[in-house]
Coordinates of C-alpha atoms in Angstrom, one line a residue:
Q226 CA -4.5 -25.2 -11.5
V227 CA -6.1 -21.8 -11.4
Q228 CA -9.4 -20.6 -13.0
L229 CA -9.8 -16.9 -13.5
V230 CA -13.0 -15.1 -14.3
E231 CA -13.0 -11.4 -15.3
S232 CA -16.0 -9.0 -15.1
G233 CA -16.7 -5.3 -15.0
G234 CA -16.0 -4.4 -18.6
G235 CA -18.3 -2.2 -20.6
S236 CA -18.6 0.9 -22.7
V237 CA -17.8 4.4 -21.4
Q238 CA -17.0 7.8 -22.7
A239 CA -13.6 9.3 -22.7
G240 CA -12.7 10.6 -19.2
G241 CA -14.9 8.0 -17.5
S242 CA -14.0 5.2 -15.1
L243 CA -14.4 1.4 -14.9
R244 CA -13.4 -1.2 -12.3
L245 CA -12.5 -4.6 -13.5
S246 CA -12.6 -7.6 -11.3
C247 CA -11.0 -11.1 -11.6
K248 CA -12.2 -13.9 -9.3
A249 CA -9.7 -16.7 -8.8
S250 CA -10.4 -20.3 -7.9
R251 CA -7.7 -20.3 -5.3
Y252 CA -5.9 -17.8 -3.1
I253 CA -4.1 -15.0 -4.9
Y254 CA -1.1 -14.6 -2.7
Y255 CA 1.2 -14.9 -5.7
C256 CA 2.1 -12.6 -8.6
M257 CA -0.9 -11.5 -10.7
A258 CA -1.4 -9.1 -13.6
W259 CA -3.7 -7.4 -16.0
F260 CA -3.0 -7.5 -19.8
R261 CA -4.9 -6.1 -22.7
Q262 CA -5.2 -6.7 -26.4
A263 CA -6.6 -4.3 -28.9
P264 CA -7.8 -5.4 -32.4
G265 CA -4.8 -5.9 -34.7
K266 CA -2.3 -5.3 -31.9
E267 CA -0.2 -7.5 -29.7
R268 CA -1.1 -8.3 -26.2
E269 CA 0.5 -5.9 -23.7
G270 CA 1.0 -5.9 -20.0
V271 CA -0.9 -3.2 -18.1
A272 CA -0.1 -3.8 -14.4
T273 CA 1.3 -6.4 -12.0
I274 CA 1.0 -7.0 -8.2
D275 CA 3.0 -9.4 -6.2
S276 CA 2.7 -11.2 -2.8
D277 CA 4.0 -8.1 -1.0
Y278 CA 1.6 -5.8 -2.8
N279 CA 4.4 -4.3 -4.9
T280 CA 2.9 -2.9 -8.0
S281 CA 4.1 -1.9 -11.5
Y282 CA 2.4 -0.2 -14.4
S283 CA 3.0 0.3 -18.1
D284 CA 3.8 3.9 -19.0
S285 CA 0.6 4.2 -20.9
V286 CA -1.6 3.7 -17.9
K287 CA 0.6 5.0 -15.0
G288 CA -1.2 7.5 -12.9
R289 CA -4.6 6.5 -14.3
F290 CA -5.0 2.8 -13.4
T291 CA -4.6 1.1 -10.1
I292 CA -4.2 -2.6 -9.5
S293 CA -5.2 -4.1 -6.2
K294 CA -6.3 -7.3 -4.7
D295 CA -8.4 -8.7 -1.9
N296 CA -6.8 -11.9 -0.7
A297 CA -9.7 -12.8 1.5
E298 CA -12.0 -12.7 -1.5
N299 CA -9.5 -14.2 -4.0
T300 CA -10.2 -11.2 -6.2
L301 CA -7.9 -9.0 -8.3
Y302 CA -9.0 -5.5 -9.3
L303 CA -8.1 -2.9 -11.9
Q304 CA -9.5 0.6 -11.3
M305 CA -9.3 2.6 -14.5
N306 CA -9.8 6.3 -14.4
S307 CA -9.5 9.0 -17.0
L308 CA -10.1 6.5 -19.7
K309 CA -9.0 7.2 -23.3
P310 CA -10.2 5.7 -26.6
D311 CA -6.7 4.1 -26.8
D312 CA -7.6 2.1 -23.8
T313 CA -10.2 0.2 -25.8
A314 CA -9.2 -3.5 -25.7
M315 CA -10.0 -6.9 -24.3
Y316 CA -8.6 -7.0 -20.8
Y317 CA -7.3 -10.2 -19.3
C318 CA -6.4 -11.3 -15.8
A319 CA -3.4 -13.5 -15.5
S320 CA -1.7 -15.6 -12.7
R321 CA 1.9 -16.6 -12.2
W322 CA 0.9 -19.2 -9.7
P323 CA 2.7 -20.6 -7.7
V324 CA 5.3 -17.8 -8.0
A325 CA 5.0 -15.0 -5.5
R326 CA 7.3 -12.5 -7.2
C327 CA 6.6 -10.8 -10.6
S328 CA 9.3 -10.5 -13.3
G329 CA 7.9 -8.0 -15.6
Y330 CA 5.1 -9.4 -17.7
T331 CA 6.6 -12.9 -18.2
G332 CA 5.9 -16.3 -16.8
F333 CA 2.1 -16.1 -16.6
G334 CA 0.6 -19.5 -17.2
Y335 CA -3.1 -19.0 -16.3
W336 CA -5.4 -16.7 -18.0
G337 CA -9.1 -15.6 -17.8
Q338 CA -11.4 -15.4 -20.8
G339 CA -11.3 -11.6 -20.9
T340 CA -13.7 -8.7 -20.5
Q341 CA -14.2 -6.0 -23.2
V342 CA -13.6 -2.3 -22.5
T343 CA -14.7 0.2 -25.1
V344 CA -14.0 3.9 -24.7
S345 CA -15.7 6.3 -27.0
S346 CA -14.5 9.9 -27.8

């Protein structure tokens, strides 16, 4: 079992930055990811990071967002820069425990409660 708690969301103006955090109840050596869901839209994958720190990003955030993790602190991060109104969504942390490798945005069995990000123009 893995419990995940996100934090760091908020309201910012377009062009601003936010850093999301996700504190896990166990070590985060395995594949982890950030997802988001905007009102009226399906949930979409944003970024993944695996046991070897390999990362992947959706085209919509590539070059603006950075996923990282601190294994010693059991914490996953998402640094979001150059934010746009289209980035407005609830952001969720997800774990593919106990699988170390990521396979796109599939196979995630553990989810946090989400943190809201609102970007105004």
